[in-house]
Coordinates of C-alpha atoms in Angstrom, one line a residue:
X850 CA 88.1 125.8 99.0
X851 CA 86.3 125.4 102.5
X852 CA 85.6 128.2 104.7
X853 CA 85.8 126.8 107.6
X854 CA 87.5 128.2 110.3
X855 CA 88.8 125.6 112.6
X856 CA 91.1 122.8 111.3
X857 CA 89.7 119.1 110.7
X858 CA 93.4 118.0 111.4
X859 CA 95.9 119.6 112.9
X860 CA 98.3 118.3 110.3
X861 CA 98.2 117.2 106.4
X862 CA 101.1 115.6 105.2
X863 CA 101.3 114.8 101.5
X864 CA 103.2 112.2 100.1
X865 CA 103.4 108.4 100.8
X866 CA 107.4 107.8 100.4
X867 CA 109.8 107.4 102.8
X868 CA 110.1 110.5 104.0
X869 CA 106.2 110.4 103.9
X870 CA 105.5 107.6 106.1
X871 CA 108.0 108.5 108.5
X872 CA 107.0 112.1 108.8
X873 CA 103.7 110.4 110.1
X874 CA 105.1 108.1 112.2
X875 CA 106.6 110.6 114.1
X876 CA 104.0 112.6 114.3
X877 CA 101.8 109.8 115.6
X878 CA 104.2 108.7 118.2
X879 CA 103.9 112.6 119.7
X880 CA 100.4 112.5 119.9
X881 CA 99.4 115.0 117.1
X882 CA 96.4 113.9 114.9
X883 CA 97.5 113.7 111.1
X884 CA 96.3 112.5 107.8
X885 CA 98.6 111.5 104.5
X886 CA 97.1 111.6 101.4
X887 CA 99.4 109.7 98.3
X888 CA 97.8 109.0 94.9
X889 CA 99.4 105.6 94.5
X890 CA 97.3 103.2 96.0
X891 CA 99.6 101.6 97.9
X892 CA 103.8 102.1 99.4
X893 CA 106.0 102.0 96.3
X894 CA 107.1 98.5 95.7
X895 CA 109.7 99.7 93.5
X896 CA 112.6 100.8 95.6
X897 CA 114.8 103.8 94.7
X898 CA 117.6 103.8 97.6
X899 CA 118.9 101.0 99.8
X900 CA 121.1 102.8 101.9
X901 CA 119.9 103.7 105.3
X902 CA 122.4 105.6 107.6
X903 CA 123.0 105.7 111.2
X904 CA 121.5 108.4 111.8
X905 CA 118.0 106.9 110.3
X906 CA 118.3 104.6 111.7
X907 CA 118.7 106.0 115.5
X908 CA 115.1 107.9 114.3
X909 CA 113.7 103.8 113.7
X910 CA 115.1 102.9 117.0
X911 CA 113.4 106.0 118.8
X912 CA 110.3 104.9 116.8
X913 CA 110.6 101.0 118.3
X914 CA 111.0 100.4 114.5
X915 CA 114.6 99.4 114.6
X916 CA 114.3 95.3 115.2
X917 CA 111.7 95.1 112.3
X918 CA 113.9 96.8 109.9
X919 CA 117.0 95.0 110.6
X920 CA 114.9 91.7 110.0
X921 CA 113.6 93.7 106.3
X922 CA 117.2 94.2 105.6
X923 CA 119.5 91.4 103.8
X924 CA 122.3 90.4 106.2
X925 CA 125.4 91.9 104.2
X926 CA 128.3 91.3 107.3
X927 CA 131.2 90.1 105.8
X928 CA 130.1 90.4 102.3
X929 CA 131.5 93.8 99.8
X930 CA 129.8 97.3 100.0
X931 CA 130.8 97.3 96.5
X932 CA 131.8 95.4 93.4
X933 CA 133.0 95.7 90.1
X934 CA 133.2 93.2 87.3
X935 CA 132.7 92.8 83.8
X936 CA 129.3 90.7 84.2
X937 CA 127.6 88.4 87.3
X938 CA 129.2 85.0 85.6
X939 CA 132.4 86.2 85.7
X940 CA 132.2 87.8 89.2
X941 CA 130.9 84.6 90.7
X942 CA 134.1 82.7 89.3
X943 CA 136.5 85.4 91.0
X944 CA 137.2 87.7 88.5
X945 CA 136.3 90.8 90.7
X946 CA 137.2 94.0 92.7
X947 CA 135.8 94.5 95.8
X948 CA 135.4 97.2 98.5
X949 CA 134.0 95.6 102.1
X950 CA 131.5 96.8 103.9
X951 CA 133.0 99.0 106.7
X952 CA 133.8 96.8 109.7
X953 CA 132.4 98.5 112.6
X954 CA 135.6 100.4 114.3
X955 CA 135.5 101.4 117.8
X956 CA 134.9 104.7 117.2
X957 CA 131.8 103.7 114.9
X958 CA 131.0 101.2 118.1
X959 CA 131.1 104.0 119.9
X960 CA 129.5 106.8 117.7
X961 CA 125.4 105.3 117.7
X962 CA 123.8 102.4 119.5
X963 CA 122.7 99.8 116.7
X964 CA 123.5 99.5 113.3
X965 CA 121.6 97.6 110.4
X966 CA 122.8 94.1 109.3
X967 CA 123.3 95.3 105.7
X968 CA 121.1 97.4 103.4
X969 CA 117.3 97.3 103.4
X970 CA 115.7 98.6 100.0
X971 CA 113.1 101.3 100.4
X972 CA 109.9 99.3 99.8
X973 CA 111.2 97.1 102.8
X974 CA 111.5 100.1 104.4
X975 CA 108.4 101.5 103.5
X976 CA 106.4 98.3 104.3
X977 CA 107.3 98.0 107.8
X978 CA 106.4 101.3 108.2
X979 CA 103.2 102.1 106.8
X980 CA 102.1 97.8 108.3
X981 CA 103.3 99.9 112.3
X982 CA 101.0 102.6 111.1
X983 CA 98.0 100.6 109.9
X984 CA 98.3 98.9 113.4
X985 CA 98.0 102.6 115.1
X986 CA 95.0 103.3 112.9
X987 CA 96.7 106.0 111.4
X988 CA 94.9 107.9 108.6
X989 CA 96.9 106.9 105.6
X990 CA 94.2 107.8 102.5
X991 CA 96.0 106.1 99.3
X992 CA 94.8 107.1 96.1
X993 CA 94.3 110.7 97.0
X994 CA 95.4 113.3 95.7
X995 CA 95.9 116.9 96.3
X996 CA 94.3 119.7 93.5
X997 CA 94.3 122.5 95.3
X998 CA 96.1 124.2 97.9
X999 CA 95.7 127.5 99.7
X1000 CA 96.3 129.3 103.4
X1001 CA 95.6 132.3 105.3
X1002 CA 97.3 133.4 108.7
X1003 CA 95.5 130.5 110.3
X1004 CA 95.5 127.6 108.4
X1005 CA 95.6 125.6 105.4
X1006 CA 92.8 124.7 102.7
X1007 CA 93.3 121.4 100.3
X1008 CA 91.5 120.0 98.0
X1009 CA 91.5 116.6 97.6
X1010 CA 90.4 113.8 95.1
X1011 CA 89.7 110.3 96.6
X1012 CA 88.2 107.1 95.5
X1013 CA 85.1 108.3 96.5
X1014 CA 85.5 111.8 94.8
X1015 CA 86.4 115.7 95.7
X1016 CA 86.3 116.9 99.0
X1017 CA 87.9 120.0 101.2
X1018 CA 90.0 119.4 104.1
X1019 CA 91.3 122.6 106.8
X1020 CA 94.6 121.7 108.4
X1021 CA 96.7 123.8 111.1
X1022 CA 100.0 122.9 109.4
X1023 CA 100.9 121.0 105.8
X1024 CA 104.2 119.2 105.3
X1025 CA 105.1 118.6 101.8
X1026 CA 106.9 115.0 101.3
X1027 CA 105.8 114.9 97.7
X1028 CA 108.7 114.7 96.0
X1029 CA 111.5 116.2 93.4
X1030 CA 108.1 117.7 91.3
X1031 CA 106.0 118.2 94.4
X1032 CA 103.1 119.6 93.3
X1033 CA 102.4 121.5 97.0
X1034 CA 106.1 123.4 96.1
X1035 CA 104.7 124.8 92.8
X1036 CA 101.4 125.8 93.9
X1037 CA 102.6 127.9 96.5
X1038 CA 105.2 129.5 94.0
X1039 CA 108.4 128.3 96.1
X1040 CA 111.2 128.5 93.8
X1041 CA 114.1 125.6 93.6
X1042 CA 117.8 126.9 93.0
X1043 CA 120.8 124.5 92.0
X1044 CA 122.9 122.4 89.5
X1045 CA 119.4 120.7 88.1
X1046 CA 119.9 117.4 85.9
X1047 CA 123.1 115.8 86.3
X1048 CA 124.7 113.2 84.0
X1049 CA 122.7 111.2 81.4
X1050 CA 119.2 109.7 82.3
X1051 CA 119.0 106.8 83.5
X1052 CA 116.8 103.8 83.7
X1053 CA 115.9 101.8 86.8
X1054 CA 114.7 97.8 86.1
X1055 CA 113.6 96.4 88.7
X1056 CA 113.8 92.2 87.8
X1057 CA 113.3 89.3 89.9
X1058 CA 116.3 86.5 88.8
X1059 CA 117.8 83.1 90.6
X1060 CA 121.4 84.9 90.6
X1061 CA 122.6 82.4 93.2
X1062 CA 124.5 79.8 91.0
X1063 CA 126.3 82.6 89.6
X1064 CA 127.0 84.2 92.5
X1065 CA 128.3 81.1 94.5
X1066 CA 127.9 82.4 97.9
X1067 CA 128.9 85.8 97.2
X1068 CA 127.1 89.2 98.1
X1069 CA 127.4 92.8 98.0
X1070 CA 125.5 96.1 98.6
X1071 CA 126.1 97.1 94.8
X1072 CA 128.3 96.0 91.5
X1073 CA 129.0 98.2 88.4
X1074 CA 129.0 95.8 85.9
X1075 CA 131.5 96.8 82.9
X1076 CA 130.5 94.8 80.0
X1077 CA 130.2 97.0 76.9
X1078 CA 127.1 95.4 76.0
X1079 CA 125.0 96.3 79.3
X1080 CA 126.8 98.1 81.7
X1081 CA 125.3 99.5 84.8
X1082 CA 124.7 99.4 88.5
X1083 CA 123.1 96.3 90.3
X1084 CA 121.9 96.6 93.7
X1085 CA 121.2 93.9 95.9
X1086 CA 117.4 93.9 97.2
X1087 CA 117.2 90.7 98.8
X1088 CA 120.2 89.1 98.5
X1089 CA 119.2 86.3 96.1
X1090 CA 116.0 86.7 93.6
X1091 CA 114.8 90.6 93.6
X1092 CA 117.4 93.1 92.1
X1093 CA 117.5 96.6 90.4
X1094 CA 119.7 97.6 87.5
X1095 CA 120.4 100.9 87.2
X1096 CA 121.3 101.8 82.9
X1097 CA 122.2 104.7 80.7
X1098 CA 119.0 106.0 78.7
X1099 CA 121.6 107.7 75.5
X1100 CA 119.0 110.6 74.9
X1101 CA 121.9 111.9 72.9
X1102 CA 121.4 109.0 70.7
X1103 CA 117.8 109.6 70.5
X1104 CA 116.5 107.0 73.1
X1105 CA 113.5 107.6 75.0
X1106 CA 112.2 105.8 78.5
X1107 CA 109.9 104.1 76.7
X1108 CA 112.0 102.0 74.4
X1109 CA 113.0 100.1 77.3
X1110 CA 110.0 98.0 77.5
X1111 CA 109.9 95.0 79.5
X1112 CA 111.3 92.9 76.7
X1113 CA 114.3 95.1 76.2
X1114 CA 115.0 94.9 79.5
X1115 CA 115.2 91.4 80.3
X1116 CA 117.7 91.4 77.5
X1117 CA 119.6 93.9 78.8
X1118 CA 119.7 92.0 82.3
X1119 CA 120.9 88.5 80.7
X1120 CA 123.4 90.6 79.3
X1121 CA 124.9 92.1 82.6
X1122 CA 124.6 88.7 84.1
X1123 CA 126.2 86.9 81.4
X1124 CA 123.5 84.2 80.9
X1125 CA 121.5 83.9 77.6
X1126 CA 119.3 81.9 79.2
X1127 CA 118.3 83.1 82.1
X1128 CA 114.7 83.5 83.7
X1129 CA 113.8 87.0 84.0
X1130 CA 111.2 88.8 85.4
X1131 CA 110.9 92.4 85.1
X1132 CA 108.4 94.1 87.3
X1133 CA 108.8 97.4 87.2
X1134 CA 111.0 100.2 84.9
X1135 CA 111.1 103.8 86.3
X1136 CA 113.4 106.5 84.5
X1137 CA 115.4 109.0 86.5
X1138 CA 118.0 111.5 86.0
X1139 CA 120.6 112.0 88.9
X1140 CA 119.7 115.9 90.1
X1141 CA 121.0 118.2 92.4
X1142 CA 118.5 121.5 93.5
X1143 CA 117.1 123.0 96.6
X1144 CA 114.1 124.4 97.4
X1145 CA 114.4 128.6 98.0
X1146 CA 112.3 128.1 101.3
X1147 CA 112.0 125.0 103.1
X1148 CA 108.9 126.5 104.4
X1149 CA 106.0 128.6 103.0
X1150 CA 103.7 130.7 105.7
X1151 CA 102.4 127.4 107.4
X1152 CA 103.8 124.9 104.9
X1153 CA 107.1 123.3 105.4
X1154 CA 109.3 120.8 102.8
X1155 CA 110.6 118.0 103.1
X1156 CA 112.7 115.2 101.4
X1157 CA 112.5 115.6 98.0
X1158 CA 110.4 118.4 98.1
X1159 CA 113.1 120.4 99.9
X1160 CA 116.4 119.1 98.4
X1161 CA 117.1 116.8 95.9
X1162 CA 120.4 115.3 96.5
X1163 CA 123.0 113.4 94.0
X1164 CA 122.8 109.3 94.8
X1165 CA 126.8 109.2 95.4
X1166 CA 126.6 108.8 99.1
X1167 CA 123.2 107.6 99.6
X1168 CA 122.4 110.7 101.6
X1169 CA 118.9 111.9 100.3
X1170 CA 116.6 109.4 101.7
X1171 CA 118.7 110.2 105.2
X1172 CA 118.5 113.7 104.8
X1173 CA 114.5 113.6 104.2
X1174 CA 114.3 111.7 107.5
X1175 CA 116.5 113.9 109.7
X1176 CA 113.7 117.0 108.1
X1177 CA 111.3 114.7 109.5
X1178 CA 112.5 114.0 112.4
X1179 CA 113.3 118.1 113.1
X1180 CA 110.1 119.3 112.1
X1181 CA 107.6 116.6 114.1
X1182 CA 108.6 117.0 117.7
X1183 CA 108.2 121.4 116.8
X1184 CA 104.7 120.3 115.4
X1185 CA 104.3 118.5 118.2
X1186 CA 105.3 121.3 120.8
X1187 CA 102.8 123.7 119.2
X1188 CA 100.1 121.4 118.7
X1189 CA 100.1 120.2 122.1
X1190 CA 100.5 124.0 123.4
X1191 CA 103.8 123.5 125.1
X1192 CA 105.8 126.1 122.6
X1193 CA 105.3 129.0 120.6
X1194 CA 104.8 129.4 116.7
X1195 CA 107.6 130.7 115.9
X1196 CA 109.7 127.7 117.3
X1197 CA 108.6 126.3 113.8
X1198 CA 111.0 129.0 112.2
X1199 CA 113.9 127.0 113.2
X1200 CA 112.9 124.6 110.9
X1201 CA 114.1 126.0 108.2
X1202 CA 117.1 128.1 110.2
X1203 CA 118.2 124.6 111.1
X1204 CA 117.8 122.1 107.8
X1205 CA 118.6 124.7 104.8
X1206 CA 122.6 125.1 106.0
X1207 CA 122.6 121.2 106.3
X1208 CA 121.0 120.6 103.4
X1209 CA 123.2 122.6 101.4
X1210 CA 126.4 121.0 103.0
X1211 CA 124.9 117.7 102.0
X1212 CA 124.3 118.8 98.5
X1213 CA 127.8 120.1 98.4
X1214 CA 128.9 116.5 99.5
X1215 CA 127.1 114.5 97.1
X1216 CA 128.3 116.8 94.2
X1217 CA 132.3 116.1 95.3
X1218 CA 131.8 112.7 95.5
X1219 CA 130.1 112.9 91.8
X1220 CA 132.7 114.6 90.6
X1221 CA 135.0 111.4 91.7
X1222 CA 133.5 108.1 93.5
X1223 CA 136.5 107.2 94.8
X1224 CA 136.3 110.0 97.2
X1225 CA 133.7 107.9 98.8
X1226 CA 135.0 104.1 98.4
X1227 CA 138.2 104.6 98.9
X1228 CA 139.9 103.2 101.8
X1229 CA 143.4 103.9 103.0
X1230 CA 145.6 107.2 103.8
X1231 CA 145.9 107.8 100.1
X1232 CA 141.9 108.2 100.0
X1233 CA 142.2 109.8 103.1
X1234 CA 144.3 112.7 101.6
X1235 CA 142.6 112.7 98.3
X1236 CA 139.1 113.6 100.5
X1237 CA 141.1 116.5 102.3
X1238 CA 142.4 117.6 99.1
X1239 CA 138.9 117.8 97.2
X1240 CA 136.8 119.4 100.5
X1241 CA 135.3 115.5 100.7
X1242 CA 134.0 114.8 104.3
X1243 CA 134.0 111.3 106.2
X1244 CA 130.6 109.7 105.9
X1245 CA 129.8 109.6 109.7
X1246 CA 130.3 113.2 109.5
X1247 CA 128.0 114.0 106.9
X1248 CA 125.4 111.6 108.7
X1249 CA 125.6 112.2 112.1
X1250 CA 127.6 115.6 112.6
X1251 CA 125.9 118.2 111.5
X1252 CA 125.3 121.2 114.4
X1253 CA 122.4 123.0 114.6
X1254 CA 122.8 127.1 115.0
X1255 CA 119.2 128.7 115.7
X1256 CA 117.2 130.3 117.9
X1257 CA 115.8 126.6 119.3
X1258 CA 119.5 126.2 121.0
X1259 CA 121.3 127.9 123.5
X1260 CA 125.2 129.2 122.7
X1261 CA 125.5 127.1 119.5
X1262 CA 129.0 125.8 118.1
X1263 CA 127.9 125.6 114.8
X1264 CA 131.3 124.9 113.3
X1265 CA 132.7 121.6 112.7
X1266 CA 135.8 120.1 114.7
X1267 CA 136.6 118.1 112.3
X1268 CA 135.5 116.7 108.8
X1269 CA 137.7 114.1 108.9
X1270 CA 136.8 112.4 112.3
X1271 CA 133.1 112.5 113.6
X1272 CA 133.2 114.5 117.1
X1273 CA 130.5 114.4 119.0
X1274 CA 131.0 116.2 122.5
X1275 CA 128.0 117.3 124.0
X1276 CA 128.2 121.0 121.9
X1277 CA 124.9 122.8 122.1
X1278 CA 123.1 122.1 118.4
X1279 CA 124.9 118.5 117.8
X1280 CA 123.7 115.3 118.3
X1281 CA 124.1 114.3 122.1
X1282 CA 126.5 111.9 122.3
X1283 CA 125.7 107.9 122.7
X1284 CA 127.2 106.3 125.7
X1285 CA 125.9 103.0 127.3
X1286 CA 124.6 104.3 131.0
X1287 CA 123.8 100.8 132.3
X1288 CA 123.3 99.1 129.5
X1289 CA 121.0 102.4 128.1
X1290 CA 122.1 104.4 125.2
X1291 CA 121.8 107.9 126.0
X1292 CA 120.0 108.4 122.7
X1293 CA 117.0 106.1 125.1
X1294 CA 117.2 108.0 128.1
X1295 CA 116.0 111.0 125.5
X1296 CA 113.3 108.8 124.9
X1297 CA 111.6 111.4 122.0
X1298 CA 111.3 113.8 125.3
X1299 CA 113.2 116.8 127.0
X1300 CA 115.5 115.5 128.8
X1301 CA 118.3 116.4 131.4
X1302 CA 121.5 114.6 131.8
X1303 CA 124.1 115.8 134.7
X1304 CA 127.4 114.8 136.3
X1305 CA 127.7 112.7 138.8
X1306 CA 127.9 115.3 140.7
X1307 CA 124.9 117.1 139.8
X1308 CA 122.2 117.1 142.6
X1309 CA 121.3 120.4 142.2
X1310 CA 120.5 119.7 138.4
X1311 CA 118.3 116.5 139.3
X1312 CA 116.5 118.1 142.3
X1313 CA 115.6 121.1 139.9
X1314 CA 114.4 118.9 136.9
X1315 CA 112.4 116.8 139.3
X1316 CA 110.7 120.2 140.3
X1317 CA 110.0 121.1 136.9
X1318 CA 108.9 117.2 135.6
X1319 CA 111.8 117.0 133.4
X1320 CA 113.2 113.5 133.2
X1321 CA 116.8 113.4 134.9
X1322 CA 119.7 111.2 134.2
X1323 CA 122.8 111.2 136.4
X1324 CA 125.4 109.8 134.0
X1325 CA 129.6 109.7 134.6
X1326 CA 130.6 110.3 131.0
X1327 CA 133.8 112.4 129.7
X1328 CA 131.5 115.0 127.8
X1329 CA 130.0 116.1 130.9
X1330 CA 131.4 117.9 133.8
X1331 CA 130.9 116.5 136.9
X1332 CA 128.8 119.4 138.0
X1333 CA 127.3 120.0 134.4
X1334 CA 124.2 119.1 132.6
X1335 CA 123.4 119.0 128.7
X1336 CA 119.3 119.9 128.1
X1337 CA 118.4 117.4 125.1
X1338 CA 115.8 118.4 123.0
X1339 CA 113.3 115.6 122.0
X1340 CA 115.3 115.0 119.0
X1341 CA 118.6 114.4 120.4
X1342 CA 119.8 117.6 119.7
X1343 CA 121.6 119.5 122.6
X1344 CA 119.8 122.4 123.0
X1345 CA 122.0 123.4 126.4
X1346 CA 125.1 122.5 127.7
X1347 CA 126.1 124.1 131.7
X1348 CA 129.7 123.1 132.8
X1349 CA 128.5 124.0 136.4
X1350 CA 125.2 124.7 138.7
X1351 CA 123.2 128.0 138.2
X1352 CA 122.6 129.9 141.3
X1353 CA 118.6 129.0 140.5
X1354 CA 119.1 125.5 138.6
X1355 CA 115.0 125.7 138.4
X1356 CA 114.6 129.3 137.3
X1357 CA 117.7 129.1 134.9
X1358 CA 116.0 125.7 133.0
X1359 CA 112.7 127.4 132.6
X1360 CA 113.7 130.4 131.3
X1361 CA 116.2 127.7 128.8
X1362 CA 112.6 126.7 127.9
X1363 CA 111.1 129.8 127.1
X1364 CA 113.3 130.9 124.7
X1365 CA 114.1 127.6 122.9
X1366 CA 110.5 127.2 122.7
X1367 CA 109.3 130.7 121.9
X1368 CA 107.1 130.8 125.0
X1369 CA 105.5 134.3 124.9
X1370 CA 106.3 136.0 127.6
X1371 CA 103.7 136.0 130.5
X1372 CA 101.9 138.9 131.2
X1373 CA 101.9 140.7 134.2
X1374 CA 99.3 141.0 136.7
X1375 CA 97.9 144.5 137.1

């Protein structure tokens, strides 16, 4: 390990994935130097989720991301979220079930500023992000891996192996996207706690096949296909050529991963598709096993986890890759703040105060819908009921309404309205509420900054913020009193919510700052 005592980078983020990339990205859009290191050469081009949620997708759209991802994504408005029939053939000539993709209500209209066409699989994902990168000349170092890993009270050591050989790197901070086996996790001796493996193991094909004169114009988001011979999951990637087919392994049996080699995979395909015949080319086969665990710590001295690292989530609900964002999207802006000198160190402990009770909800979640997938497809008051009955919460909810309760907010509400409705009303440690303010989502007028937004009749607000540099926003909303004002934290949190003027609107928002930030306190002048 190096000795040296300053950092070369102020942040080392291992892992290339999702939750990778975008950990980067957002640290690159706040200004804080950063190197990743993945030992793939390259973004996976082998997707593993398709589902990006709302509230990923309000982190693309404060990233200027949003557009480009929409165009990666395959248009899926008016097609079904789900299918089931017995193969493609059969499905094509009608003989199906569907579920459709939610039609936007006004309350979803209402709930976030832009959503997705459809579904956009993770190397889409993953392209767009790491090509906005490149263009930022971000230090993205593929085919590297980490060997060796070690910190004191200032910093962090890593050893690294490159294309061009070993080499020592000092960082201020190390974030740990490396996934369910992340290899930062076990050397620094953080446990993981949980349910584990779930299910039987499972084989993912990923197969590039003309499905279109089967499918005669339809589309969906996924299909369970029920033929005996082959059944499975088949998830659109884009739309007509490039799929994945998600099988049963039988370990019981005494299969193994390998024995599904190419070959036996193509046959297995023609088999869910119901065509002998058809052209199929496999390009990839990855087994998995559907797992549920947590890390003990989401952070380690100056270490922190996320994504799979952290929490390994159960696919019913497609919350995992979402949840690794949202860790990301915590934990840059607090890098940010104590790189730049503008907080103090131990804002970073609300990291973990904030993400582990949300992480564990979500777990929780997934496992109920596991237990039962209609708790998550089904549509109606029946499902409704059945969801209350079994502790199952809406979607939206589990997305975009979790509340924050640490030190980094002011008077937090922590516990949930409702699990049935999403509420978002302007409660300190939730997601400020979107409203159009001429023709501006309040998400914007955040802007990946502090920000203060105040009644219409809140002068004294504006005139204090002005003083202070804080970027103002008079908006006539019902969330807000007319004399109030809501303090947004850089990540759309609400880290303060005032129903009426202080007596020092000034004094009383810097000394907000001071302890959501962990300022020290100044010392006085003899």
């Amino acid at each position: 390990m190096t000795d040296t005592a300053y950092p070369d980078v102020p942040v080392l983020v291992v892992g290339g994935g999702s939750v990778g990339l975008l950990t980067m990205a957002l640290l690159t859009h706040h200004d804080v130097p950063a190197v990743l290191v993945e030992r793939r050469s390259g973004p996976s081009e082998h997707p593993r989720a398709t589902g990006i949620g709302p509230r990923t997708v309000e982190v693309l759209r404060e990233l200027g991301l949003d557009t480009a991802v929409d165009a990666a994504a395959v248009d899926l408005r008016g097609a079904a979220a789900k299918a089931v029939a017995r193969t493609v053939v059969e499905m094509g000539a009608g003989d199906v079930a569907t579920v459709p993709m939610p039609a936007p209500s006004a309350d979803g209209l209402d709930a976030t500023p832009f959503r997705l066409r459809g579904v956009c699989a993770q190397d889409r994902l993953d392209a767009v992000v790491a090509a906005d990168l490149a263009r930022r000349g971000a230090d993205l170092r593929w085919s590297t891996r980490l060997v060796g890993i070690a910190q004191d009270a200032d910093g962090v050591d890593v050893d690294l192996e490159g294309p061009d050989g070993r080499y020592s790197l000092r960082c201020a901070h190390a974030v740990a996207a490396d996934g369910t086996h992340s290899t930062v996790r076990t050397a620094l001796g953080v446990g993981v706690s949980g349910p584990g493996d779930l299910g039987t193991s499972k084989i993912n094909i990923l197969f590039r096949a003309d499905l279109r004169p089967h499918l005669r114009g339809m589309s969906f988001a996924t299909c369970t296909i029920t033929t005996p011979q082959a059944p499975g999951l088949l998830a659109t990637v884009d739309g007509d050529t490039t799929w994945v087919f998600h099988v049963a392994c039988a370990t019981e049996r005494g299969e193994r991963p390998e024995d599904f080699t190419h070959e036996r995979c193509a046959a297995v395909v023609r088999l869910a598709v119901g065509d002998p015949g058809l052209e199929v080319d496999v390009r990839s086969v990855l087994p998995w096993r559907p797992r549920s665990a947590a890390a003990d710590s989401f952070t380690a001295g100056r270490v922190f986890l996320v994504g799979d690292a952290a929490h390994t989530v159960s696919p019913m609900g497609a919350f995992g890759l979402n949840t690794g964002v949202a860790d990301a999207h915590n934990l840059a802006w607090k890098l940010a703040a104590v790189h730049h000198g503008e907080a103090g160190a131990r804002l970073l402990d609300t990291y973990a105060h904030e993400r582990e009770p949300v992480a564990a909800a979500t777990l929780d979640q997934a496992m109920r819908r596991m237990a039962d997938p209609k708790l998550h497809w089904g549509r109606g008051p029946e499902a409704d009921a059945a969801r209350a009955s079994a502790g199952v919460w809406a979607a939206p909810v589990v997305h975009l309404g979790h509340r924050y309760d640490s030190a980094a907010v002011i008077d937090p509400r922590p516990e949930l309205p409702s699990t049935v409705d999403l509420v978002l009303d302007g409660s300190p440690g939730s997601r400020v509420p979107h409203a159009w303010i001429n023709g501006v989502s309040t998400l914007d007028l955040v802007a990946s900054r502090w920000a203060l937004l105040v009644g219409v009749a809140g002068d004294r607000w504006l005139t204090a913020a002005t003083d202070l540099g804080i970027p103002a926003h008079r908006v006539e909303v019902p969330w807000l009193p007319a004399e109030g004002a809501l303090l947004v934290r850089p990540d759309g949190i609400v880290a303060m919510r005032a129903t009426a003027p202080a007596t020092d609107p000034a004094r009383f928002l810097t000394e907000v700052l001071d302890q959501v930030l962990a300022r020290p306190a100044p010392v006085p002048s003899a």
